[in-house]
PDB file of C-alpha atoms in Angstrom:
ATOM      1  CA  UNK A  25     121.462 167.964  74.083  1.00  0.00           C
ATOM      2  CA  UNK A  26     120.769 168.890  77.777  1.00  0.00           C
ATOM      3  CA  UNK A  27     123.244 169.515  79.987  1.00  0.00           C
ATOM      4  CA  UNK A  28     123.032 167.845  83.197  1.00  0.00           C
ATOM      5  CA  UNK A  29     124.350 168.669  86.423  1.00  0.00           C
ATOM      6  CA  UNK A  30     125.598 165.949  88.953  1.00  0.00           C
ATOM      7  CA  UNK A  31     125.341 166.677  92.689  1.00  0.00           C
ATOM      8  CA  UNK A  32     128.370 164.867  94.298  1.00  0.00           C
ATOM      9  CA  UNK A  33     128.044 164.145  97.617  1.00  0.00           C
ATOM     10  CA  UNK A  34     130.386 163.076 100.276  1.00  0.00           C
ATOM     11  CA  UNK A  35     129.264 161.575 103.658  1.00  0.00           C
ATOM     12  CA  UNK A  36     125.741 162.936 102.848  1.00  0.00           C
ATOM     13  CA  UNK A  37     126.947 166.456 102.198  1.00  0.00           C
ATOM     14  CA  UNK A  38     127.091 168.151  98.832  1.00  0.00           C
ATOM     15  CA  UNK A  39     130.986 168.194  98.089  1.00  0.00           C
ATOM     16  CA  UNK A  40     130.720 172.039  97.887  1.00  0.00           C
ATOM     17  CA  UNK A  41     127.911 172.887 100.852  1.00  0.00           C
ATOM     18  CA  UNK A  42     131.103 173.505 103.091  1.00  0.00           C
ATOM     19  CA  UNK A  43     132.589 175.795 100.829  1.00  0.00           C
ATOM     20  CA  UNK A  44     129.400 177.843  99.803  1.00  0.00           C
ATOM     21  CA  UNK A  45     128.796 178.341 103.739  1.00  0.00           C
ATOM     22  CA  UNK A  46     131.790 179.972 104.364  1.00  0.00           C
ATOM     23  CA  UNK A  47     131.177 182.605 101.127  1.00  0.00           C
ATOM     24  CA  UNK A  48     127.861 183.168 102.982  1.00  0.00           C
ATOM     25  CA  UNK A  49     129.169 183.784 106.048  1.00  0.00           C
ATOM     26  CA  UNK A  50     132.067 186.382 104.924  1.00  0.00           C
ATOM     27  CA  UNK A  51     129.626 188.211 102.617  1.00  0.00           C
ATOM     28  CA  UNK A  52     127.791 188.534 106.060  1.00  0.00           C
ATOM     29  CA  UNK A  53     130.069 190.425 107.609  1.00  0.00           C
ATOM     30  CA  UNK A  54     128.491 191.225 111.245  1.00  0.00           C
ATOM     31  CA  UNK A  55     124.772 189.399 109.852  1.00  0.00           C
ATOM     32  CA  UNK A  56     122.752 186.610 111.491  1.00  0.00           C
ATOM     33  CA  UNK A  57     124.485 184.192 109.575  1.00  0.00           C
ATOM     34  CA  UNK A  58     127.881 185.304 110.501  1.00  0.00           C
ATOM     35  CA  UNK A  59     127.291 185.405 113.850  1.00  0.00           C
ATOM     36  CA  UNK A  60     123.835 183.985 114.196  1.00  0.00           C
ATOM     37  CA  UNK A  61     121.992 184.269 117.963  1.00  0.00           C
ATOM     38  CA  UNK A  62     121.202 181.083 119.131  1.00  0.00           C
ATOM     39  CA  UNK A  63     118.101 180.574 122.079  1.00  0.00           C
ATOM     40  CA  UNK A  64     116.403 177.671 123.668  1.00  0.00           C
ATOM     41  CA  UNK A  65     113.526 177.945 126.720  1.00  0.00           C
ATOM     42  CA  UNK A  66     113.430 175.786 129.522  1.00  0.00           C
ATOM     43  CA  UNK A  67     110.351 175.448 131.410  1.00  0.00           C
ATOM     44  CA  UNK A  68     109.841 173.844 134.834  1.00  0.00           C
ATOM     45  CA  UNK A  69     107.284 171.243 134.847  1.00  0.00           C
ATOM     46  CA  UNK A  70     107.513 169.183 137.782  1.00  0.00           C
ATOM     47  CA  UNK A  71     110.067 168.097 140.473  1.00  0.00           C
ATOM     48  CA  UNK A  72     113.247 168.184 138.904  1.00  0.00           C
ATOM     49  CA  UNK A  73     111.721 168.011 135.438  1.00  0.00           C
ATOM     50  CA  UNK A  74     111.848 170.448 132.379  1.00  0.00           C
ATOM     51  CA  UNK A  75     110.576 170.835 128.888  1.00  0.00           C
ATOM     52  CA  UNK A  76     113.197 172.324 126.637  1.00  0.00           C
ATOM     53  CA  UNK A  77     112.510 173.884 123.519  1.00  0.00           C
ATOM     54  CA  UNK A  78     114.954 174.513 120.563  1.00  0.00           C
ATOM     55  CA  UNK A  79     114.570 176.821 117.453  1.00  0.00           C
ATOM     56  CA  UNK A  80     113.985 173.607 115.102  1.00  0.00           C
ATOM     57  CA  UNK A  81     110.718 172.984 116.930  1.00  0.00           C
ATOM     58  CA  UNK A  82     112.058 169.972 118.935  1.00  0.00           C
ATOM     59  CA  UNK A  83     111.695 169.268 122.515  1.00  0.00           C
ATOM     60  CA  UNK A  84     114.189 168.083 124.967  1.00  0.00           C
ATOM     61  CA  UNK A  85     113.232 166.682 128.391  1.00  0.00           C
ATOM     62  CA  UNK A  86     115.320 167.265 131.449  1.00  0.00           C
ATOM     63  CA  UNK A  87     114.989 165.203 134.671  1.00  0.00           C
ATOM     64  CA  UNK A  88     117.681 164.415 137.450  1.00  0.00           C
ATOM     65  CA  UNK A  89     118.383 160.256 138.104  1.00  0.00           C
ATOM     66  CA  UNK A  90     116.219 159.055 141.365  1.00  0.00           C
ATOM     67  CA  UNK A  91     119.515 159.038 143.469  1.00  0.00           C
ATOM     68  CA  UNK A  92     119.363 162.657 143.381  1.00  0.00           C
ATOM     69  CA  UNK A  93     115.826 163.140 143.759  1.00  0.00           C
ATOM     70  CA  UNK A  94     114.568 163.126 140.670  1.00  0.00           C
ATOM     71  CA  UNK A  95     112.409 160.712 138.687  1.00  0.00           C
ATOM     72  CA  UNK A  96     114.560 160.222 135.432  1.00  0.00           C
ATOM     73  CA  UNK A  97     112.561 160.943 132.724  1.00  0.00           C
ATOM     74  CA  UNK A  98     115.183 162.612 131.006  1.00  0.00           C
ATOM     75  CA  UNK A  99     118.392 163.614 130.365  1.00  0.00           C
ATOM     76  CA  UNK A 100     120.393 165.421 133.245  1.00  0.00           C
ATOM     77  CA  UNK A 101     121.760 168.673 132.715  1.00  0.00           C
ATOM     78  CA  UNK A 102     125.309 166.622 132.655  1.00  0.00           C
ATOM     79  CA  UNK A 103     124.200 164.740 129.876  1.00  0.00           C
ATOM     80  CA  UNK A 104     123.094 167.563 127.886  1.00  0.00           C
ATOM     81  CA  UNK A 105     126.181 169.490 127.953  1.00  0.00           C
ATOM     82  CA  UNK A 106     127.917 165.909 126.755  1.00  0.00           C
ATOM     83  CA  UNK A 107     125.836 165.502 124.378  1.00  0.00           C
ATOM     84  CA  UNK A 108     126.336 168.874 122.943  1.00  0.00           C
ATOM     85  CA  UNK A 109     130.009 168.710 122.708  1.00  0.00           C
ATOM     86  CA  UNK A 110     129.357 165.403 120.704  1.00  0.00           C
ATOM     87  CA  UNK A 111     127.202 166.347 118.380  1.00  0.00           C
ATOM     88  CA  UNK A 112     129.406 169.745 117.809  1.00  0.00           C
ATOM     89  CA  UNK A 113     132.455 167.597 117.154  1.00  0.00           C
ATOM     90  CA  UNK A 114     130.448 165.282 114.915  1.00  0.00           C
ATOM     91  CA  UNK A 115     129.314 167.986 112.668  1.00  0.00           C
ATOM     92  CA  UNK A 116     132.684 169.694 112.486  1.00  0.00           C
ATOM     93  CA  UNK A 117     134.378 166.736 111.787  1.00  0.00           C
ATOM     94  CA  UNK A 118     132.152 165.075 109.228  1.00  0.00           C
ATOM     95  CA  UNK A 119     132.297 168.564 107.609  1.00  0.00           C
ATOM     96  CA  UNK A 120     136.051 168.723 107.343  1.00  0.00           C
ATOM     97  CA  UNK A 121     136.311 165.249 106.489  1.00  0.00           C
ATOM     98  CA  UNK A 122     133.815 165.563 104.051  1.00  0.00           C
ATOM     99  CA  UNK A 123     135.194 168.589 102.354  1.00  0.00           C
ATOM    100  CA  UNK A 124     138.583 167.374 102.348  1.00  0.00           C
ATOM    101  CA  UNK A 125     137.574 164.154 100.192  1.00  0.00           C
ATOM    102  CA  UNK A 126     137.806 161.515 103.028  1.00  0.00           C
ATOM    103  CA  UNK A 127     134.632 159.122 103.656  1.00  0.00           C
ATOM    104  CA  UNK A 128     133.527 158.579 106.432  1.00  0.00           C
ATOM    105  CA  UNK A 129     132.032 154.993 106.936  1.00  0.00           C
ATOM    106  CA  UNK A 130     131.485 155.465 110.877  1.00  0.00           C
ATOM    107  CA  UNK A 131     132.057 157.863 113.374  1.00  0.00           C
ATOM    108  CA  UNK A 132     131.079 157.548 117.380  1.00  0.00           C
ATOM    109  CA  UNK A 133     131.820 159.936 119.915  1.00  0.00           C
ATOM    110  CA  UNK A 134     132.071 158.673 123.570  1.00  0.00           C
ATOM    111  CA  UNK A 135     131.998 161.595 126.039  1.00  0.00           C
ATOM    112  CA  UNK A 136     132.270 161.514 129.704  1.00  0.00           C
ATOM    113  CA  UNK A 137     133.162 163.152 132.832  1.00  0.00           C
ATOM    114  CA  UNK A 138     132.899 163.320 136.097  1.00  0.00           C
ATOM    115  CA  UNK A 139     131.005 165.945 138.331  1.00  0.00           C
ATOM    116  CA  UNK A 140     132.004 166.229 141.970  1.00  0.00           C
ATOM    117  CA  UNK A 141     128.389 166.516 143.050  1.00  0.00           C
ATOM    118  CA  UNK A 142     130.006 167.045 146.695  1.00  0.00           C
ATOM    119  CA  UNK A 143     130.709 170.341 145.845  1.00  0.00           C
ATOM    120  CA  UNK A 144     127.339 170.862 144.569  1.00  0.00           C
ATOM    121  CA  UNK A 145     125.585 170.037 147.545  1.00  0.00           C
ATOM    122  CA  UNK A 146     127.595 171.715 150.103  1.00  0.00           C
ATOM    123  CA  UNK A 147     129.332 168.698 151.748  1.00  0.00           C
ATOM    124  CA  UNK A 148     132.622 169.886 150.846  1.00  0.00           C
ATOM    125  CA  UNK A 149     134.162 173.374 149.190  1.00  0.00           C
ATOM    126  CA  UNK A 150     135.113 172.832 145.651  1.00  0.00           C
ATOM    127  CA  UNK A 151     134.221 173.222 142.005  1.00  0.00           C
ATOM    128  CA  UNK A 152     130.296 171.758 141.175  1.00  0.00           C
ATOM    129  CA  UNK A 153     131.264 171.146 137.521  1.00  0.00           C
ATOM    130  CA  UNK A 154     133.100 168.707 135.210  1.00  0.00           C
ATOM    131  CA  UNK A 155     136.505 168.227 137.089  1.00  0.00           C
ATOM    132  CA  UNK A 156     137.621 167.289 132.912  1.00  0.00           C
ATOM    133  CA  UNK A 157     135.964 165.710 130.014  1.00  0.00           C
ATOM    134  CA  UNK A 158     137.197 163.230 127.741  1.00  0.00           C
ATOM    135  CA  UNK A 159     136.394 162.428 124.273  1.00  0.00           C
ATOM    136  CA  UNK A 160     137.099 158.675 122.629  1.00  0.00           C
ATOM    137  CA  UNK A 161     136.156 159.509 118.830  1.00  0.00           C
ATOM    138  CA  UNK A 162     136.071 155.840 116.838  1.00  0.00           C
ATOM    139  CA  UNK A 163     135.914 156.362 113.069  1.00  0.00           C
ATOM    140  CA  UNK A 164     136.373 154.274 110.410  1.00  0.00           C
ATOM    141  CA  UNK A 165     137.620 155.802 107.170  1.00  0.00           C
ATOM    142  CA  UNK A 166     139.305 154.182 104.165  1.00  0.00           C
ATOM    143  CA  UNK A 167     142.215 157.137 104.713  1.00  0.00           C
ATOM    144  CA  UNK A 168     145.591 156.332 106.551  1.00  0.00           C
ATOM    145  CA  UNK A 169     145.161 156.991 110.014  1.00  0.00           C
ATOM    146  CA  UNK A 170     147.976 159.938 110.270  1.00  0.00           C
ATOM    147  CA  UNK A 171     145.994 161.946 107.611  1.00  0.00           C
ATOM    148  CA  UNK A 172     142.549 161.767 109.715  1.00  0.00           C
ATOM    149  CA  UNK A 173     144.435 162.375 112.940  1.00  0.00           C
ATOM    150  CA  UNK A 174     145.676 165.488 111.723  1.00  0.00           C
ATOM    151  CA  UNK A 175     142.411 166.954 109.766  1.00  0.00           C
ATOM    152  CA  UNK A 176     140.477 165.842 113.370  1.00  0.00           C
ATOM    153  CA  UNK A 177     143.653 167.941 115.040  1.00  0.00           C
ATOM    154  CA  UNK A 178     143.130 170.920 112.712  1.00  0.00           C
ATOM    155  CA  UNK A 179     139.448 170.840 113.245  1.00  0.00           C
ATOM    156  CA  UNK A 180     139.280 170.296 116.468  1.00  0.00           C
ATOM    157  CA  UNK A 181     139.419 174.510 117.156  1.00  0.00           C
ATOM    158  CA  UNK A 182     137.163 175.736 115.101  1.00  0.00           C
ATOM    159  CA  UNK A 183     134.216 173.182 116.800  1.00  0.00           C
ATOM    160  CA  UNK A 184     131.942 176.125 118.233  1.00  0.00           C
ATOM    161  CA  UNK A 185     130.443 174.202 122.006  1.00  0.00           C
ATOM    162  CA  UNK A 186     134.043 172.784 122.822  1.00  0.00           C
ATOM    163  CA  UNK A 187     135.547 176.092 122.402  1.00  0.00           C
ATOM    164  CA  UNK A 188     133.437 177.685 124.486  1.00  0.00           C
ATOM    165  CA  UNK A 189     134.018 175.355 127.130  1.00  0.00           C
ATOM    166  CA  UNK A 190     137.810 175.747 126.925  1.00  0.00           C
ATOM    167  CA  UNK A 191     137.789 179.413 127.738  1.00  0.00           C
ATOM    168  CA  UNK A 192     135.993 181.969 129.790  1.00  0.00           C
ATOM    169  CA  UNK A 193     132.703 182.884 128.799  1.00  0.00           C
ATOM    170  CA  UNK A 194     131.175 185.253 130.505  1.00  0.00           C
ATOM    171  CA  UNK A 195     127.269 183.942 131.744  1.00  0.00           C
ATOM    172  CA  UNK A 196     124.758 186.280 132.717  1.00  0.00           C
ATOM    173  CA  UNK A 197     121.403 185.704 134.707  1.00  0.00           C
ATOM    174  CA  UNK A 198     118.771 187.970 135.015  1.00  0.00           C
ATOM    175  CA  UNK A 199     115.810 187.381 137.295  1.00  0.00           C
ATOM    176  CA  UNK A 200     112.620 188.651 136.570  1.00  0.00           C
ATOM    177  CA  UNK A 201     109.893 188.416 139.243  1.00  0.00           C
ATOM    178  CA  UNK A 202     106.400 187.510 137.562  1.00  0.00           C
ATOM    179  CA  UNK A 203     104.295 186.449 140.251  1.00  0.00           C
ATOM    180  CA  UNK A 204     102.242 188.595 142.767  1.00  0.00           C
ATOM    181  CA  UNK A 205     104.388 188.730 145.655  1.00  0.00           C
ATOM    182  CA  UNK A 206     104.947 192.007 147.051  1.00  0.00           C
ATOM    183  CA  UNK A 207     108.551 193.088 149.154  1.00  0.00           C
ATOM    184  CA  UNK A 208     107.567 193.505 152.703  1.00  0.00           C
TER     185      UNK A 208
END
């Protein structure tokens, strides 16, 4: 008689992936999967347009809306930083929900903010960025609504992108000159 082994899965995940992750990660210690290094490439096409590149091979296109001078063909820089708090939240919280037993029949993440673009182009002194940003998560779960609130409380810190926009990071830009211009 064979002995067969049943793969139970939750939300898509293996029940366990969450679990074996984090043995990974402590057996890493200081390793790339610990504390792995994370790099995109943006290159300047055109205008206000960019080709992004990401690790997994895809490609992102960047473009500003025509209001601002740009021909939108792509998502703004705004949109892009959104969109990455969204999807960060949406992993980390199908991941806790998933390892703590609850399915998940839909989740959608609305995020928004406002930018005071004033700011940004001089008109008036001021901060360019998000003034806040707001998340409306809709999920639909066959758990009582108490016991998802507080796993989506709990998990809440440990989602990597909103973190780092919740605290100082430091950001550092180096220039490096490539072309053929000389200093005078």
């Amino acid at each position: 008689m064979s002995e067969t082994t049943h793969r139970v899965t939750i939300n898509g995940l293996q029940a366990n992936a969450g679990r074996a992750v984090r043995e990974r990660i402590r057996a890493d210690g200081e390793g790339d999967i610990a504390r792995p290094l994370y790099h995109t490439s943006v290159q300047w096409t055109e205008g206000y347009q960019t080709l992004t590149k990401v690790k997994s091979g895809a490609v992102l296109h960047g473009d500003e809306p025509c209001a601002y001078g740009g021909a939108g063909l792509g998502a703004t820089p705004q949109e892009l930083l959104l969109a990455g708090i969204g999807n960060c939240l949406a992993a980390t919280y199908i991941g806790g929900l998933s390892a703590s037993g609850v399915k998940v029949n839909s989740l959608v993440l609305d995020v928004s903010g406002r930018v005071d673009f004033r700011a940004a182009f001089g008109v008036t002194s001021g901060n360019p960025g998000f003034e806040s940003i707001q998340v409306q998560v809709s999920i639909d779960t066959e758990e009582s609504p108490e016991r998802v609130d507080a796993l989506l409380a709990k998990l809440l810190p440990t989602a990597p992108i909103p973190d780092t926009i919740m605290r100082p990071v430091p950001l550092t830009v180096e220039v490096q000159h490539t072309g053929g211009a000389t200093h005078g």
